[in-house]
């Protein structure tokens, strides 16, 4: 994960009459926690119903929206992340947002996370990234625990382990641009088996997962070095500057230069959309308890 994983953080009371939230196209994953008061996003001009109880929201990148409140004053926490766990990323496919009602215990836990993170956000140390990871994982679990997760059988665990090893090998050898055939052979399987394993674990073919890994490495270098694109594209396994540019535009609707500009000057309405890959827990039931999604318009 990039050291710039947390793009924006704010907590406290906001008066929406004195300080209205401007409508803007957000390009980060926004976790928005409402602890006291009532508020909801207005997405592309459409008002979402305000929940009556404390709630946690997650809105996808690329949406144009702002927050409004019927109670005017809201105690809230806003966090913009450049990455979210792959399992949550998959739950968001086709959705504009998720919402989860918070219990008193949840509110206390989220408040504690924000209080823990705040001093590291203001004065970052080497621990800042670890704390940011802890926060995004804990918030993601609040959404994901509403699903019925199927226990992996021993054979499924072996498949997940093979995928994990293949990903790790690819990351180590990314610069040499190994083919799918070579990744498979180096990990003791055929290309067709590698494809079946990735489809079973991630629901994605290997080249899509490996492309995400290349994009993630390029984004990490853009965020944390002053290297030129000429130096970054071969280091992250892309064939050319054009290949890197096209991949960024296709995946995130941003050029590498736009990504670097945003990452250098984060504001509440800025960010970027990446998702990192982790081994998943297998097929998941669509049943849920309290999250309220809306489908993206086609």
mmCIF file of C-alpha atoms in Angstrom:
data_model
loop_
_atom_site.group_PDB
_atom_site.id
_atom_site.type_symbol
_atom_site.label_atom_id
_atom_site.label_comp_id
_atom_site.label_asym_id
_atom_site.label_seq_id
_atom_site.Cartn_x
_atom_site.Cartn_y
_atom_site.Cartn_z
ATOM 1 C CA UNK A 1 0.000 0.000 0.000
ATOM 2 C CA UNK A 2 1.120 3.539 -0.727
ATOM 3 C CA UNK A 3 2.345 5.758 2.091
ATOM 4 C CA UNK A 4 -0.322 8.198 0.896
ATOM 5 C CA UNK A 5 -3.151 5.737 1.439
ATOM 6 C CA UNK A 6 -5.079 8.164 3.677
ATOM 7 C CA UNK A 7 -5.801 11.198 1.524
ATOM 8 C CA UNK A 8 -7.956 13.294 3.861
ATOM 9 C CA UNK A 9 -9.112 13.125 7.473
ATOM 10 C CA UNK A 10 -11.443 15.338 9.482
ATOM 11 C CA UNK A 11 -13.443 14.855 12.665
ATOM 12 C CA UNK A 12 -15.634 17.032 14.844
ATOM 13 C CA UNK A 13 -18.848 19.013 14.604
ATOM 14 C CA UNK A 14 -19.902 20.605 11.331
ATOM 15 C CA UNK A 15 -22.645 23.209 10.920
ATOM 16 C CA UNK A 16 -23.950 22.779 7.393
ATOM 17 C CA UNK A 17 -25.704 26.177 7.482
ATOM 18 C CA UNK A 18 -22.489 28.067 8.225
ATOM 19 C CA UNK A 19 -20.225 25.684 6.335
ATOM 20 C CA UNK A 20 -22.131 23.988 3.494
ATOM 21 C CA UNK A 21 -20.470 21.122 1.705
ATOM 22 C CA UNK A 22 -19.811 22.060 -1.951
ATOM 23 C CA UNK A 23 -20.781 19.575 -4.639
ATOM 24 C CA UNK A 24 -17.680 18.136 -6.275
ATOM 25 C CA UNK A 25 -16.497 15.089 -8.138
ATOM 26 C CA UNK A 26 -14.714 12.980 -5.553
ATOM 27 C CA UNK A 27 -11.951 10.686 -6.716
ATOM 28 C CA UNK A 28 -11.253 8.855 -3.468
ATOM 29 C CA UNK A 29 -13.097 6.260 -1.421
ATOM 30 C CA UNK A 30 -14.905 8.241 1.279
ATOM 31 C CA UNK A 31 -15.830 6.694 4.615
ATOM 32 C CA UNK A 32 -18.227 9.104 6.302
ATOM 33 C CA UNK A 33 -19.301 8.463 9.894
ATOM 34 C CA UNK A 34 -22.282 10.277 11.390
ATOM 35 C CA UNK A 35 -22.155 9.976 15.179
ATOM 36 C CA UNK A 36 -24.764 12.597 16.135
ATOM 37 C CA UNK A 37 -27.305 14.439 14.015
ATOM 38 C CA UNK A 38 -28.679 13.483 10.625
ATOM 39 C CA UNK A 39 -27.107 13.798 7.199
ATOM 40 C CA UNK A 40 -26.997 12.068 3.836
ATOM 41 C CA UNK A 41 -25.281 12.562 0.492
ATOM 42 C CA UNK A 42 -26.853 14.231 -2.522
ATOM 43 C CA UNK A 43 -25.487 12.215 -5.437
ATOM 44 C CA UNK A 44 -25.705 13.797 -8.894
ATOM 45 C CA UNK A 45 -28.574 15.960 -7.631
ATOM 46 C CA UNK A 46 -30.528 13.071 -6.066
ATOM 47 C CA UNK A 47 -31.080 13.209 -2.288
ATOM 48 C CA UNK A 48 -30.463 9.960 -0.420
ATOM 49 C CA UNK A 49 -32.725 9.349 2.576
ATOM 50 C CA UNK A 50 -31.238 10.368 5.923
ATOM 51 C CA UNK A 51 -30.950 7.516 8.435
ATOM 52 C CA UNK A 52 -32.376 8.141 11.876
ATOM 53 C CA UNK A 53 -29.479 6.598 13.753
ATOM 54 C CA UNK A 54 -25.671 6.863 13.686
ATOM 55 C CA UNK A 55 -24.319 5.401 10.474
ATOM 56 C CA UNK A 56 -21.226 4.620 8.460
ATOM 57 C CA UNK A 57 -21.208 5.396 4.741
ATOM 58 C CA UNK A 58 -18.836 4.402 1.953
ATOM 59 C CA UNK A 59 -19.034 6.228 -1.376
ATOM 60 C CA UNK A 60 -17.158 5.138 -4.466
ATOM 61 C CA UNK A 61 -14.737 7.323 -6.399
ATOM 62 C CA UNK A 62 -15.924 9.189 -9.471
ATOM 63 C CA UNK A 63 -19.237 10.377 -8.006
ATOM 64 C CA UNK A 64 -20.289 14.016 -7.926
ATOM 65 C CA UNK A 65 -21.960 14.629 -4.577
ATOM 66 C CA UNK A 66 -22.143 16.692 -1.428
ATOM 67 C CA UNK A 67 -23.501 16.211 2.086
ATOM 68 C CA UNK A 68 -26.651 17.870 3.449
ATOM 69 C CA UNK A 69 -28.162 17.773 6.925
ATOM 70 C CA UNK A 70 -31.692 18.374 8.149
ATOM 71 C CA UNK A 71 -30.344 18.826 11.656
ATOM 72 C CA UNK A 72 -27.843 21.429 10.407
ATOM 73 C CA UNK A 73 -25.195 20.443 12.972
ATOM 74 C CA UNK A 74 -23.605 17.007 12.718
ATOM 75 C CA UNK A 75 -20.841 15.282 14.638
ATOM 76 C CA UNK A 76 -18.997 13.386 11.955
ATOM 77 C CA UNK A 77 -15.736 11.772 10.846
ATOM 78 C CA UNK A 78 -14.631 11.907 7.207
ATOM 79 C CA UNK A 79 -11.804 9.790 5.817
ATOM 80 C CA UNK A 80 -10.698 9.602 2.183
ATOM 81 C CA UNK A 81 -8.626 6.589 1.213
ATOM 82 C CA UNK A 82 -6.819 5.860 -2.020
ATOM 83 C CA UNK A 83 -7.242 2.112 -1.477
ATOM 84 C CA UNK A 84 -9.711 -0.244 0.153
ATOM 85 C CA UNK A 85 -9.451 -4.009 0.729
ATOM 86 C CA UNK A 86 -10.179 -6.102 -2.351
ATOM 87 C CA UNK A 87 -13.052 -7.922 -0.640
ATOM 88 C CA UNK A 88 -14.860 -4.633 0.032
ATOM 89 C CA UNK A 89 -13.941 -3.409 -3.460
ATOM 90 C CA UNK A 90 -15.766 -6.421 -4.891
ATOM 91 C CA UNK A 91 -18.832 -5.753 -2.714
ATOM 92 C CA UNK A 92 -18.991 -2.243 -4.212
ATOM 93 C CA UNK A 93 -19.153 -3.445 -7.810
ATOM 94 C CA UNK A 94 -22.185 -1.829 -9.442
ATOM 95 C CA UNK A 95 -22.979 0.259 -6.340
ATOM 96 C CA UNK A 96 -22.610 3.962 -5.658
ATOM 97 C CA UNK A 97 -22.588 3.632 -1.891
ATOM 98 C CA UNK A 98 -23.005 1.368 1.110
ATOM 99 C CA UNK A 99 -24.486 2.356 4.467
ATOM 100 C CA UNK A 100 -24.234 0.557 7.796
ATOM 101 C CA UNK A 101 -26.128 1.436 10.978
ATOM 102 C CA UNK A 102 -23.827 1.822 13.976
ATOM 103 C CA UNK A 103 -24.450 0.566 17.488
ATOM 104 C CA UNK A 104 -23.252 2.481 20.550
ATOM 105 C CA UNK A 105 -20.294 0.107 20.708
ATOM 106 C CA UNK A 106 -19.504 0.748 17.035
ATOM 107 C CA UNK A 107 -19.607 4.516 17.600
ATOM 108 C CA UNK A 108 -17.205 4.208 20.511
ATOM 109 C CA UNK A 109 -14.851 2.045 18.467
ATOM 110 C CA UNK A 110 -14.861 4.392 15.454
ATOM 111 C CA UNK A 111 -14.314 7.423 17.700
ATOM 112 C CA UNK A 112 -11.384 5.663 19.329
ATOM 113 C CA UNK A 113 -9.896 4.899 15.901
ATOM 114 C CA UNK A 114 -10.218 8.544 14.848
ATOM 115 C CA UNK A 115 -8.670 9.796 18.101
ATOM 116 C CA UNK A 116 -5.802 7.342 17.623
ATOM 117 C CA UNK A 117 -5.216 8.458 14.022
ATOM 118 C CA UNK A 118 -5.510 12.232 14.494
ATOM 119 C CA UNK A 119 -2.057 13.026 15.931
ATOM 120 C CA UNK A 120 -0.336 10.922 13.244
ATOM 121 C CA UNK A 121 -2.278 12.687 10.497
ATOM 122 C CA UNK A 122 -1.174 16.106 11.783
ATOM 123 C CA UNK A 123 2.423 15.065 12.525
ATOM 124 C CA UNK A 124 3.139 11.882 10.509
ATOM 125 C CA UNK A 125 5.706 9.354 11.703
ATOM 126 C CA UNK A 126 6.717 5.976 10.351
ATOM 127 C CA UNK A 127 3.693 4.519 12.172
ATOM 128 C CA UNK A 128 1.190 6.684 10.275
ATOM 129 C CA UNK A 129 0.692 4.198 7.433
ATOM 130 C CA UNK A 130 0.137 1.303 9.830
ATOM 131 C CA UNK A 131 -2.495 3.237 11.731
ATOM 132 C CA UNK A 132 -4.188 4.233 8.461
ATOM 133 C CA UNK A 133 -4.267 0.570 7.456
ATOM 134 C CA UNK A 134 -5.775 -0.356 10.816
ATOM 135 C CA UNK A 135 -8.542 2.208 10.382
ATOM 136 C CA UNK A 136 -9.508 1.183 6.836
ATOM 137 C CA UNK A 137 -9.525 -2.497 7.817
ATOM 138 C CA UNK A 138 -11.712 -1.906 10.882
ATOM 139 C CA UNK A 139 -14.182 0.226 8.937
ATOM 140 C CA UNK A 140 -14.272 -2.328 6.121
ATOM 141 C CA UNK A 141 -15.057 -5.110 8.582
ATOM 142 C CA UNK A 142 -18.131 -3.190 9.761
ATOM 143 C CA UNK A 143 -19.511 -3.497 6.226
ATOM 144 C CA UNK A 144 -18.302 -7.016 5.505
ATOM 145 C CA UNK A 145 -19.483 -8.653 8.727
ATOM 146 C CA UNK A 146 -23.053 -8.178 7.486
ATOM 147 C CA UNK A 147 -22.447 -10.859 4.854
ATOM 148 C CA UNK A 148 -22.507 -14.616 5.325
ATOM 149 C CA UNK A 149 -18.963 -15.733 4.584
ATOM 150 C CA UNK A 150 -18.487 -19.324 3.564
ATOM 151 C CA UNK A 151 -15.770 -21.261 5.379
ATOM 152 C CA UNK A 152 -13.058 -22.366 2.983
ATOM 153 C CA UNK A 153 -12.608 -26.101 2.557
ATOM 154 C CA UNK A 154 -9.065 -27.441 2.588
ATOM 155 C CA UNK A 155 -8.945 -27.575 -1.213
ATOM 156 C CA UNK A 156 -10.108 -23.941 -1.421
ATOM 157 C CA UNK A 157 -7.416 -22.914 1.044
ATOM 158 C CA UNK A 158 -4.823 -24.574 -1.170
ATOM 159 C CA UNK A 159 -6.167 -22.679 -4.191
ATOM 160 C CA UNK A 160 -5.991 -19.380 -2.285
ATOM 161 C CA UNK A 161 -2.447 -20.156 -1.218
ATOM 162 C CA UNK A 162 -1.417 -20.855 -4.815
ATOM 163 C CA UNK A 163 -2.888 -17.526 -5.903
ATOM 164 C CA UNK A 164 -1.119 -15.704 -3.092
ATOM 165 C CA UNK A 165 2.227 -17.249 -4.052
ATOM 166 C CA UNK A 166 1.694 -16.384 -7.728
ATOM 167 C CA UNK A 167 0.907 -12.755 -6.817
ATOM 168 C CA UNK A 168 3.963 -12.486 -4.590
ATOM 169 C CA UNK A 169 6.187 -13.964 -7.314
ATOM 170 C CA UNK A 170 4.771 -11.550 -9.872
ATOM 171 C CA UNK A 171 5.364 -8.569 -7.596
ATOM 172 C CA UNK A 172 8.994 -9.580 -7.113
ATOM 173 C CA UNK A 173 9.556 -10.004 -10.876
ATOM 174 C CA UNK A 174 7.223 -7.293 -12.181
ATOM 175 C CA UNK A 175 10.030 -5.210 -13.654
ATOM 176 C CA UNK A 176 10.942 -8.026 -16.092
ATOM 177 C CA UNK A 177 7.315 -8.151 -17.371
ATOM 178 C CA UNK A 178 6.852 -11.929 -17.030
ATOM 179 C CA UNK A 179 4.179 -13.589 -19.121
ATOM 180 C CA UNK A 180 1.234 -15.478 -17.646
ATOM 181 C CA UNK A 181 2.871 -18.708 -18.855
ATOM 182 C CA UNK A 182 6.063 -17.943 -16.966
ATOM 183 C CA UNK A 183 4.203 -17.024 -13.752
ATOM 184 C CA UNK A 184 2.374 -20.335 -13.952
ATOM 185 C CA UNK A 185 5.482 -22.408 -14.639
ATOM 186 C CA UNK A 186 7.506 -20.712 -11.896
ATOM 187 C CA UNK A 187 4.728 -21.560 -9.435
ATOM 188 C CA UNK A 188 4.391 -25.177 -10.494
ATOM 189 C CA UNK A 189 1.157 -25.087 -12.463
ATOM 190 C CA UNK A 190 -0.155 -24.729 -15.995
ATOM 191 C CA UNK A 191 -1.490 -21.430 -17.373
ATOM 192 C CA UNK A 192 -4.990 -22.896 -17.514
ATOM 193 C CA UNK A 193 -4.806 -23.929 -13.854
ATOM 194 C CA UNK A 194 -3.571 -20.453 -12.906
ATOM 195 C CA UNK A 195 -6.544 -18.969 -14.722
ATOM 196 C CA UNK A 196 -8.998 -21.335 -12.990
ATOM 197 C CA UNK A 197 -7.496 -20.573 -9.580
ATOM 198 C CA UNK A 198 -7.710 -16.803 -10.025
ATOM 199 C CA UNK A 199 -11.279 -17.019 -11.265
ATOM 200 C CA UNK A 200 -12.207 -19.191 -8.270
ATOM 201 C CA UNK A 201 -10.574 -16.894 -5.679
ATOM 202 C CA UNK A 202 -10.921 -13.396 -7.156
ATOM 203 C CA UNK A 203 -13.483 -13.781 -9.914
ATOM 204 C CA UNK A 204 -10.837 -12.231 -12.180
ATOM 205 C CA UNK A 205 -8.401 -13.607 -14.749
ATOM 206 C CA UNK A 206 -4.683 -13.338 -13.898
ATOM 207 C CA UNK A 207 -3.827 -10.550 -16.333
ATOM 208 C CA UNK A 208 -6.425 -8.247 -14.687
ATOM 209 C CA UNK A 209 -4.994 -8.890 -11.213
ATOM 210 C CA UNK A 210 -1.421 -8.420 -12.437
ATOM 211 C CA UNK A 211 -2.416 -5.210 -14.221
ATOM 212 C CA UNK A 212 -3.779 -3.872 -10.932
ATOM 213 C CA UNK A 213 -0.499 -4.741 -9.237
ATOM 214 C CA UNK A 214 1.420 -2.822 -11.912
ATOM 215 C CA UNK A 215 -0.899 0.161 -11.481
ATOM 216 C CA UNK A 216 -0.469 0.044 -7.728
ATOM 217 C CA UNK A 217 3.327 0.007 -8.024
ATOM 218 C CA UNK A 218 3.244 2.889 -10.510
ATOM 219 C CA UNK A 219 0.969 4.858 -8.157
ATOM 220 C CA UNK A 220 3.309 4.164 -5.241
ATOM 221 C CA UNK A 221 6.256 5.521 -7.214
ATOM 222 C CA UNK A 222 4.270 8.557 -8.381
ATOM 223 C CA UNK A 223 3.293 9.350 -4.803
ATOM 224 C CA UNK A 224 6.603 8.778 -3.080
ATOM 225 C CA UNK A 225 9.328 9.720 -5.583
ATOM 226 C CA UNK A 226 10.086 12.537 -7.984
ATOM 227 C CA UNK A 227 10.884 10.071 -10.753
ATOM 228 C CA UNK A 228 9.811 10.884 -14.283
ATOM 229 C CA UNK A 229 7.270 8.764 -16.153
ATOM 230 C CA UNK A 230 10.153 7.534 -18.316
ATOM 231 C CA UNK A 231 11.683 5.959 -15.240
ATOM 232 C CA UNK A 232 8.470 4.798 -13.581
ATOM 233 C CA UNK A 233 6.882 2.830 -16.420
ATOM 234 C CA UNK A 234 9.655 0.179 -16.748
ATOM 235 C CA UNK A 235 10.070 -0.063 -12.964
ATOM 236 C CA UNK A 236 6.374 -0.945 -12.611
ATOM 237 C CA UNK A 237 6.299 -3.440 -15.463
ATOM 238 C CA UNK A 238 4.624 -1.395 -18.195
ATOM 239 C CA UNK A 239 5.734 -1.727 -21.797
ATOM 240 C CA UNK A 240 5.828 2.021 -22.516
ATOM 241 C CA UNK A 241 4.695 5.452 -21.359
ATOM 242 C CA UNK A 242 1.651 5.045 -23.584
ATOM 243 C CA UNK A 243 0.834 1.716 -21.917
ATOM 244 C CA UNK A 244 1.022 3.307 -18.444
ATOM 245 C CA UNK A 245 -1.027 6.335 -19.488
ATOM 246 C CA UNK A 246 -3.727 4.229 -21.147
ATOM 247 C CA UNK A 247 -3.967 1.867 -18.173
ATOM 248 C CA UNK A 248 -4.404 4.743 -15.705
ATOM 249 C CA UNK A 249 -7.086 6.354 -17.851
ATOM 250 C CA UNK A 250 -8.939 3.076 -18.374
ATOM 251 C CA UNK A 251 -8.923 2.095 -14.709
ATOM 252 C CA UNK A 252 -9.193 5.421 -12.841
ATOM 253 C CA UNK A 253 -10.100 8.039 -15.454
ATOM 254 C CA UNK A 254 -6.946 9.942 -14.487
ATOM 255 C CA UNK A 255 -3.601 10.304 -16.204
ATOM 256 C CA UNK A 256 -0.458 9.562 -14.189
ATOM 257 C CA UNK A 257 0.303 13.307 -14.102
ATOM 258 C CA UNK A 258 -3.200 14.074 -12.776
ATOM 259 C CA UNK A 259 -2.807 11.349 -10.159
ATOM 260 C CA UNK A 260 0.507 12.797 -8.989
ATOM 261 C CA UNK A 261 -0.919 16.326 -8.865
ATOM 262 C CA UNK A 262 -3.872 15.194 -6.757
ATOM 263 C CA UNK A 263 -1.726 13.131 -4.415
ATOM 264 C CA UNK A 264 0.557 16.101 -3.804
ATOM 265 C CA UNK A 265 -2.190 18.534 -2.834
ATOM 266 C CA UNK A 266 -4.991 16.565 -1.130
ATOM 267 C CA UNK A 267 -8.273 18.312 -0.346
ATOM 268 C CA UNK A 268 -11.594 16.966 0.851
ATOM 269 C CA UNK A 269 -12.874 16.689 -2.714
ATOM 270 C CA UNK A 270 -9.770 14.974 -4.089
ATOM 271 C CA UNK A 271 -8.253 11.532 -3.950
ATOM 272 C CA UNK A 272 -7.733 8.518 -6.140
ATOM 273 C CA UNK A 273 -9.249 5.109 -6.615
ATOM 274 C CA UNK A 274 -7.094 2.073 -6.292
ATOM 275 C CA UNK A 275 -7.815 -1.289 -4.776
ATOM 276 C CA UNK A 276 -5.185 -3.618 -3.422
ATOM 277 C CA UNK A 277 -5.408 -7.354 -3.863
ATOM 278 C CA UNK A 278 -5.616 -9.747 -0.932
ATOM 279 C CA UNK A 279 -6.636 -13.385 -0.673
ATOM 280 C CA UNK A 280 -10.408 -13.527 -0.273
ATOM 281 C CA UNK A 281 -12.544 -15.843 1.782
ATOM 282 C CA UNK A 282 -14.304 -17.441 -1.149
ATOM 283 C CA UNK A 283 -17.856 -17.137 -2.448
ATOM 284 C CA UNK A 284 -20.130 -14.888 -0.410
ATOM 285 C CA UNK A 285 -23.871 -14.869 0.057
ATOM 286 C CA UNK A 286 -25.628 -11.659 -1.040
ATOM 287 C CA UNK A 287 -27.624 -11.582 2.200
ATOM 288 C CA UNK A 288 -27.048 -8.549 4.410
ATOM 289 C CA UNK A 289 -28.527 -6.892 7.490
ATOM 290 C CA UNK A 290 -28.270 -3.124 7.458
ATOM 291 C CA UNK A 291 -26.156 -1.829 4.584
ATOM 292 C CA UNK A 292 -28.192 0.074 2.024
ATOM 293 C CA UNK A 293 -26.726 0.178 -1.495
ATOM 294 C CA UNK A 294 -27.743 1.973 -4.621
ATOM 295 C CA UNK A 295 -26.884 0.783 -8.106
ATOM 296 C CA UNK A 296 -24.849 2.864 -10.476
ATOM 297 C CA UNK A 297 -26.790 4.283 -13.365
ATOM 298 C CA UNK A 298 -25.938 2.611 -16.618
#
